[in-house]
Amino acid sequence: VTNGGKTTLAEKLKNMLPNCDIISQDDFFKPESEVETDERGFKLYDVLDALYMDEMVTSIHNWMKSPASSGVMTEEPQKTCDNVKNVYILIVEGFLLYNYEPLNKLWNRRYFLTLPYEECKRRRSTRVYQPADTPGYFDGHVWPMYLKYKNELEENASMQVDYLDGTKTQEELLSYVYSDIVKELNKLRE
């Protein structure tokens, strides 16, 4: 969900986990001139066609081929788990990751932040976007696209996703996801 805390959570995890790096879907938006406009004049940013997804997949694969040369931090952060010095962690954060089939075979864990409509709209109204949201954009495009893609995800029974309540505090979310990742790292160690 937009403004759900994805980037904040990813950055905090990066600071806590060893050998961790982030790729953000926001870095793959097409320029405004290449983003379609609907009949209401809304720029359609909340769809896969607004992103260079093939470039994102290439970036992820390049990172996977050589994580140590990606500039990833190799020193142990203060809080971490033992015996995972040779494990590299890539956090990929974005809003349409699980709806793009070429990415779905890559994930070890999937988290999906949710927010109720009113809270999402409130948070969105406090952010400044370039280009700026036009009047009615949230209700006319952003929220309907979130619901559409979330419903597609929920209908895909084969996809294991951990839904997280974005109204919880940053600390609660961080604690839960960090603990879950440590469990996953411990499985890799075994």
PDB file of C-alpha atoms in Angstrom:
ATOM      1  CA  VAL A   1       0.000   0.000   0.000  1.00  0.00           C
ATOM      2  CA  THR A   2       1.176   3.515  -0.694  1.00  0.00           C
ATOM      3  CA  ASN A   3       2.605   5.219   2.397  1.00  0.00           C
ATOM      4  CA  GLY A   4       2.475   1.977   4.364  1.00  0.00           C
ATOM      5  CA  GLY A   5       6.048   2.214   5.661  1.00  0.00           C
ATOM      6  CA  LYS A   6       7.834  -0.031   3.140  1.00  0.00           C
ATOM      7  CA  THR A   7      10.923   2.128   2.653  1.00  0.00           C
ATOM      8  CA  THR A   8      11.246   2.970   6.346  1.00  0.00           C
ATOM      9  CA  LEU A   9      11.028  -0.702   7.311  1.00  0.00           C
ATOM     10  CA  ALA A  10      13.534  -1.716   4.632  1.00  0.00           C
ATOM     11  CA  GLU A  11      16.056   0.936   5.735  1.00  0.00           C
ATOM     12  CA  LYS A  12      15.759  -0.056   9.396  1.00  0.00           C
ATOM     13  CA  LEU A  13      16.232  -3.732   8.526  1.00  0.00           C
ATOM     14  CA  LYS A  14      19.285  -2.893   6.415  1.00  0.00           C
ATOM     15  CA  ASN A  15      20.858  -1.226   9.444  1.00  0.00           C
ATOM     16  CA  MET A  16      20.230  -4.295  11.612  1.00  0.00           C
ATOM     17  CA  LEU A  17      21.126  -7.157   9.277  1.00  0.00           C
ATOM     18  CA  PRO A  18      24.582  -8.252   8.130  1.00  0.00           C
ATOM     19  CA  ASN A  19      25.530  -7.988   4.443  1.00  0.00           C
ATOM     20  CA  CYS A  20      22.229  -6.361   3.566  1.00  0.00           C
ATOM     21  CA  ASP A  21      21.289  -4.201   0.595  1.00  0.00           C
ATOM     22  CA  ILE A  22      18.054  -2.713  -0.783  1.00  0.00           C
ATOM     23  CA  ILE A  23      16.630  -2.364  -4.263  1.00  0.00           C
ATOM     24  CA  SER A  24      13.629  -0.030  -4.385  1.00  0.00           C
ATOM     25  CA  GLN A  25      10.944  -0.277  -7.039  1.00  0.00           C
ATOM     26  CA  ASP A  26      10.577   3.516  -6.892  1.00  0.00           C
ATOM     27  CA  ASP A  27      13.950   3.770  -8.654  1.00  0.00           C
ATOM     28  CA  PHE A  28      12.433   2.180 -11.763  1.00  0.00           C
ATOM     29  CA  PHE A  29       9.579   4.570 -12.536  1.00  0.00           C
ATOM     30  CA  LYS A  30       9.417   5.720 -16.126  1.00  0.00           C
ATOM     31  CA  PRO A  31       9.663   9.466 -16.755  1.00  0.00           C
ATOM     32  CA  GLU A  32       6.369  11.342 -16.610  1.00  0.00           C
ATOM     33  CA  SER A  33       6.324  11.671 -20.408  1.00  0.00           C
ATOM     34  CA  GLU A  34       6.204   7.850 -20.764  1.00  0.00           C
ATOM     35  CA  VAL A  35       3.432   7.254 -18.215  1.00  0.00           C
ATOM     36  CA  GLU A  36      -0.048   6.830 -19.660  1.00  0.00           C
ATOM     37  CA  THR A  37      -2.869   9.234 -18.810  1.00  0.00           C
ATOM     38  CA  ASP A  38      -6.470   8.025 -18.485  1.00  0.00           C
ATOM     39  CA  GLU A  39      -9.619   9.772 -19.707  1.00  0.00           C
ATOM     40  CA  ARG A  40      -9.868  11.736 -16.436  1.00  0.00           C
ATOM     41  CA  GLY A  41      -6.374  13.141 -16.890  1.00  0.00           C
ATOM     42  CA  PHE A  42      -4.829  10.945 -14.175  1.00  0.00           C
ATOM     43  CA  LYS A  43      -1.263   9.785 -14.747  1.00  0.00           C
ATOM     44  CA  LEU A  44      -1.360   6.022 -14.266  1.00  0.00           C
ATOM     45  CA  TYR A  45       1.600   5.533 -11.930  1.00  0.00           C
ATOM     46  CA  ASP A  46       0.079   2.711  -9.879  1.00  0.00           C
ATOM     47  CA  VAL A  47       0.331   0.120 -12.653  1.00  0.00           C
ATOM     48  CA  LEU A  48       3.179  -2.106 -13.805  1.00  0.00           C
ATOM     49  CA  ASP A  49       3.403  -0.294 -17.158  1.00  0.00           C
ATOM     50  CA  ALA A  50       4.587   2.846 -15.315  1.00  0.00           C
ATOM     51  CA  LEU A  51       7.766   1.035 -14.301  1.00  0.00           C
ATOM     52  CA  TYR A  52      10.824  -0.391 -16.056  1.00  0.00           C
ATOM     53  CA  MET A  53      10.234  -3.816 -14.533  1.00  0.00           C
ATOM     54  CA  ASP A  54      12.657  -5.640 -16.860  1.00  0.00           C
ATOM     55  CA  GLU A  55      15.424  -3.303 -15.680  1.00  0.00           C
ATOM     56  CA  MET A  56      14.464  -4.010 -12.082  1.00  0.00           C
ATOM     57  CA  VAL A  57      14.662  -7.763 -12.672  1.00  0.00           C
ATOM     58  CA  THR A  58      18.076  -7.297 -14.324  1.00  0.00           C
ATOM     59  CA  SER A  59      19.301  -5.266 -11.337  1.00  0.00           C
ATOM     60  CA  ILE A  60      18.157  -7.972  -8.935  1.00  0.00           C
ATOM     61  CA  HIS A  61      19.824 -10.723 -10.980  1.00  0.00           C
ATOM     62  CA  ASN A  62      23.043  -8.694 -11.222  1.00  0.00           C
ATOM     63  CA  TRP A  63      23.025  -8.238  -7.455  1.00  0.00           C
ATOM     64  CA  MET A  64      22.436 -11.961  -6.959  1.00  0.00           C
ATOM     65  CA  LYS A  65      25.393 -12.847  -9.212  1.00  0.00           C
ATOM     66  CA  SER A  66      27.785 -10.684  -7.231  1.00  0.00           C
ATOM     67  CA  PRO A  67      26.365  -9.279  -3.982  1.00  0.00           C
ATOM     68  CA  ALA A  68      29.761  -8.569  -2.464  1.00  0.00           C
ATOM     69  CA  SER A  69      30.673  -6.238  -5.325  1.00  0.00           C
ATOM     70  CA  SER A  70      27.406  -4.293  -5.064  1.00  0.00           C
ATOM     71  CA  GLY A  71      28.697  -2.023  -2.324  1.00  0.00           C
ATOM     72  CA  VAL A  72      26.756  -3.947   0.307  1.00  0.00           C
ATOM     73  CA  MET A  73      27.853  -3.338   3.880  1.00  0.00           C
ATOM     74  CA  THR A  74      30.102  -6.200   4.945  1.00  0.00           C
ATOM     75  CA  GLU A  75      30.618  -5.208   8.557  1.00  0.00           C
ATOM     76  CA  GLU A  76      28.310  -6.673  11.131  1.00  0.00           C
ATOM     77  CA  PRO A  77      25.712  -4.220  12.443  1.00  0.00           C
ATOM     78  CA  GLN A  78      25.308  -3.994  16.198  1.00  0.00           C
ATOM     79  CA  LYS A  79      22.282  -6.278  16.351  1.00  0.00           C
ATOM     80  CA  THR A  80      22.505  -9.414  14.266  1.00  0.00           C
ATOM     81  CA  CYS A  81      22.535 -13.181  14.317  1.00  0.00           C
ATOM     82  CA  ASP A  82      25.588 -15.418  14.563  1.00  0.00           C
ATOM     83  CA  ASN A  83      27.241 -17.434  11.812  1.00  0.00           C
ATOM     84  CA  VAL A  84      25.724 -15.685   8.786  1.00  0.00           C
ATOM     85  CA  LYS A  85      28.756 -13.700   7.687  1.00  0.00           C
ATOM     86  CA  ASN A  86      28.739 -15.316   4.235  1.00  0.00           C
ATOM     87  CA  VAL A  87      25.030 -14.838   3.645  1.00  0.00           C
ATOM     88  CA  TYR A  88      23.985 -11.749   1.701  1.00  0.00           C
ATOM     89  CA  ILE A  89      20.525 -10.295   2.081  1.00  0.00           C
ATOM     90  CA  LEU A  90      18.710  -8.300  -0.558  1.00  0.00           C
ATOM     91  CA  ILE A  91      15.556  -6.496   0.451  1.00  0.00           C
ATOM     92  CA  VAL A  92      13.444  -5.577  -2.556  1.00  0.00           C
ATOM     93  CA  GLU A  93      10.794  -3.073  -1.631  1.00  0.00           C
ATOM     94  CA  GLY A  94       7.955  -1.716  -3.695  1.00  0.00           C
ATOM     95  CA  PHE A  95       4.233  -1.686  -4.247  1.00  0.00           C
ATOM     96  CA  LEU A  96       3.790  -4.051  -7.221  1.00  0.00           C
ATOM     97  CA  LEU A  97       6.402  -6.715  -6.623  1.00  0.00           C
ATOM     98  CA  TYR A  98       4.238  -9.809  -6.300  1.00  0.00           C
ATOM     99  CA  ASN A  99       2.079  -8.989  -9.324  1.00  0.00           C
ATOM    100  CA  TYR A 100       5.028  -9.252 -11.705  1.00  0.00           C
ATOM    101  CA  GLU A 101       5.505 -12.926 -12.534  1.00  0.00           C
ATOM    102  CA  PRO A 102       9.252 -12.874 -13.407  1.00  0.00           C
ATOM    103  CA  LEU A 103      10.020 -11.836  -9.815  1.00  0.00           C
ATOM    104  CA  ASN A 104       7.896 -14.429  -8.038  1.00  0.00           C
ATOM    105  CA  LYS A 105      10.432 -17.255  -8.155  1.00  0.00           C
ATOM    106  CA  LEU A 106      13.079 -15.093  -6.465  1.00  0.00           C
ATOM    107  CA  TRP A 107      11.571 -14.411  -3.032  1.00  0.00           C
ATOM    108  CA  ASN A 108      12.561 -16.223   0.157  1.00  0.00           C
ATOM    109  CA  ARG A 109      10.003 -14.221   2.148  1.00  0.00           C
ATOM    110  CA  ARG A 110       7.125 -11.962   1.124  1.00  0.00           C
ATOM    111  CA  TYR A 111       5.664  -9.195   3.279  1.00  0.00           C
ATOM    112  CA  PHE A 112       2.730  -7.013   2.315  1.00  0.00           C
ATOM    113  CA  LEU A 113       1.907  -3.908   4.346  1.00  0.00           C
ATOM    114  CA  THR A 114      -1.772  -3.000   4.545  1.00  0.00           C
ATOM    115  CA  LEU A 115      -3.575   0.124   5.697  1.00  0.00           C
ATOM    116  CA  PRO A 116      -7.248   1.000   6.018  1.00  0.00           C
ATOM    117  CA  TYR A 117      -8.556   3.516   3.484  1.00  0.00           C
ATOM    118  CA  GLU A 118      -8.785   6.532   5.828  1.00  0.00           C
ATOM    119  CA  GLU A 119      -5.282   6.089   7.255  1.00  0.00           C
ATOM    120  CA  CYS A 120      -3.776   5.555   3.822  1.00  0.00           C
ATOM    121  CA  LYS A 121      -5.492   8.662   2.448  1.00  0.00           C
ATOM    122  CA  ARG A 122      -4.376  10.701   5.458  1.00  0.00           C
ATOM    123  CA  ARG A 123      -0.734   9.617   5.082  1.00  0.00           C
ATOM    124  CA  ARG A 124      -0.798  10.163   1.328  1.00  0.00           C
ATOM    125  CA  SER A 125      -2.084  13.714   1.819  1.00  0.00           C
ATOM    126  CA  THR A 126       1.000  14.581   3.895  1.00  0.00           C
ATOM    127  CA  ARG A 127       3.456  13.588   1.145  1.00  0.00           C
ATOM    128  CA  VAL A 128       4.674  15.683  -1.754  1.00  0.00           C
ATOM    129  CA  TYR A 129       4.944  13.848  -5.054  1.00  0.00           C
ATOM    130  CA  GLN A 130       6.544  14.913  -8.306  1.00  0.00           C
ATOM    131  CA  PRO A 131       4.319  15.319 -10.235  1.00  0.00           C
ATOM    132  CA  ALA A 132       1.860  16.314  -7.520  1.00  0.00           C
ATOM    133  CA  ASP A 133      -1.316  14.309  -6.968  1.00  0.00           C
ATOM    134  CA  THR A 134      -4.184  15.965  -8.784  1.00  0.00           C
ATOM    135  CA  PRO A 135      -7.559  16.411  -7.047  1.00  0.00           C
ATOM    136  CA  GLY A 136      -9.371  13.070  -6.880  1.00  0.00           C
ATOM    137  CA  TYR A 137      -6.246  11.087  -7.804  1.00  0.00           C
ATOM    138  CA  PHE A 138      -6.170   9.010  -4.626  1.00  0.00           C
ATOM    139  CA  ASP A 139      -9.821   7.925  -4.875  1.00  0.00           C
ATOM    140  CA  GLY A 140      -9.856   7.721  -8.670  1.00  0.00           C
ATOM    141  CA  HIS A 141      -6.621   5.831  -9.259  1.00  0.00           C
ATOM    142  CA  VAL A 142      -4.332   5.080  -6.301  1.00  0.00           C
ATOM    143  CA  TRP A 143      -6.772   3.304  -3.963  1.00  0.00           C
ATOM    144  CA  PRO A 144      -8.607   1.338  -6.705  1.00  0.00           C
ATOM    145  CA  MET A 145      -5.269   0.056  -8.072  1.00  0.00           C
ATOM    146  CA  TYR A 146      -4.138  -0.959  -4.580  1.00  0.00           C
ATOM    147  CA  LEU A 147      -7.373  -2.946  -4.109  1.00  0.00           C
ATOM    148  CA  LYS A 148      -7.086  -4.508  -7.575  1.00  0.00           C
ATOM    149  CA  TYR A 149      -3.531  -5.741  -7.088  1.00  0.00           C
ATOM    150  CA  LYS A 150      -4.141  -6.825  -3.486  1.00  0.00           C
ATOM    151  CA  ASN A 151      -7.164  -8.874  -4.629  1.00  0.00           C
ATOM    152  CA  GLU A 152      -5.084 -10.505  -7.379  1.00  0.00           C
ATOM    153  CA  LEU A 153      -2.478 -11.418  -4.789  1.00  0.00           C
ATOM    154  CA  GLU A 154      -5.054 -12.863  -2.375  1.00  0.00           C
ATOM    155  CA  GLU A 155      -6.594 -14.948  -5.176  1.00  0.00           C
ATOM    156  CA  ASN A 156      -3.223 -16.562  -5.909  1.00  0.00           C
ATOM    157  CA  ALA A 157      -3.407 -19.369  -3.366  1.00  0.00           C
ATOM    158  CA  SER A 158       0.056 -20.672  -4.249  1.00  0.00           C
ATOM    159  CA  MET A 159       1.743 -17.448  -3.161  1.00  0.00           C
ATOM    160  CA  GLN A 160       2.753 -17.344   0.489  1.00  0.00           C
ATOM    161  CA  VAL A 161       2.513 -13.759   1.729  1.00  0.00           C
ATOM    162  CA  ASP A 162       2.776 -12.409   5.249  1.00  0.00           C
ATOM    163  CA  TYR A 163       0.286  -9.526   5.529  1.00  0.00           C
ATOM    164  CA  LEU A 164       1.408  -6.851   7.978  1.00  0.00           C
ATOM    165  CA  ASP A 165      -0.807  -4.250   9.629  1.00  0.00           C
ATOM    166  CA  GLY A 166       0.707  -0.903   8.652  1.00  0.00           C
ATOM    167  CA  THR A 167      -1.079   0.817  11.548  1.00  0.00           C
ATOM    168  CA  LYS A 168       1.224  -0.940  14.019  1.00  0.00           C
ATOM    169  CA  THR A 169       4.190   1.062  15.268  1.00  0.00           C
ATOM    170  CA  GLN A 170       7.423   1.032  13.293  1.00  0.00           C
ATOM    171  CA  GLU A 171       9.042  -0.761  16.215  1.00  0.00           C
ATOM    172  CA  GLU A 172       6.421  -3.538  16.240  1.00  0.00           C
ATOM    173  CA  LEU A 173       6.724  -4.088  12.499  1.00  0.00           C
ATOM    174  CA  LEU A 174      10.520  -4.027  12.638  1.00  0.00           C
ATOM    175  CA  SER A 175      10.638  -6.480  15.524  1.00  0.00           C
ATOM    176  CA  TYR A 176       8.301  -8.932  13.789  1.00  0.00           C
ATOM    177  CA  VAL A 177      10.022  -8.845  10.387  1.00  0.00           C
ATOM    178  CA  TYR A 178      13.529  -8.876  11.864  1.00  0.00           C
ATOM    179  CA  SER A 179      12.682 -11.967  13.963  1.00  0.00           C
ATOM    180  CA  ASP A 180      11.190 -13.670  10.930  1.00  0.00           C
ATOM    181  CA  ILE A 181      14.285 -12.958   8.829  1.00  0.00           C
ATOM    182  CA  VAL A 182      16.567 -14.259  11.584  1.00  0.00           C
ATOM    183  CA  LYS A 183      14.542 -17.509  11.558  1.00  0.00           C
ATOM    184  CA  GLU A 184      14.994 -17.714   7.783  1.00  0.00           C
ATOM    185  CA  LEU A 185      18.751 -17.099   8.142  1.00  0.00           C
ATOM    186  CA  ASN A 186      18.995 -19.808  10.773  1.00  0.00           C
ATOM    187  CA  LYS A 187      17.287 -22.239   8.369  1.00  0.00           C
ATOM    188  CA  LEU A 188      19.882 -21.371   5.732  1.00  0.00           C
ATOM    189  CA  ARG A 189      22.642 -22.031   8.253  1.00  0.00           C
ATOM    190  CA  GLU A 190      21.326 -25.515   9.055  1.00  0.00           C
TER     191      GLU A 190
END
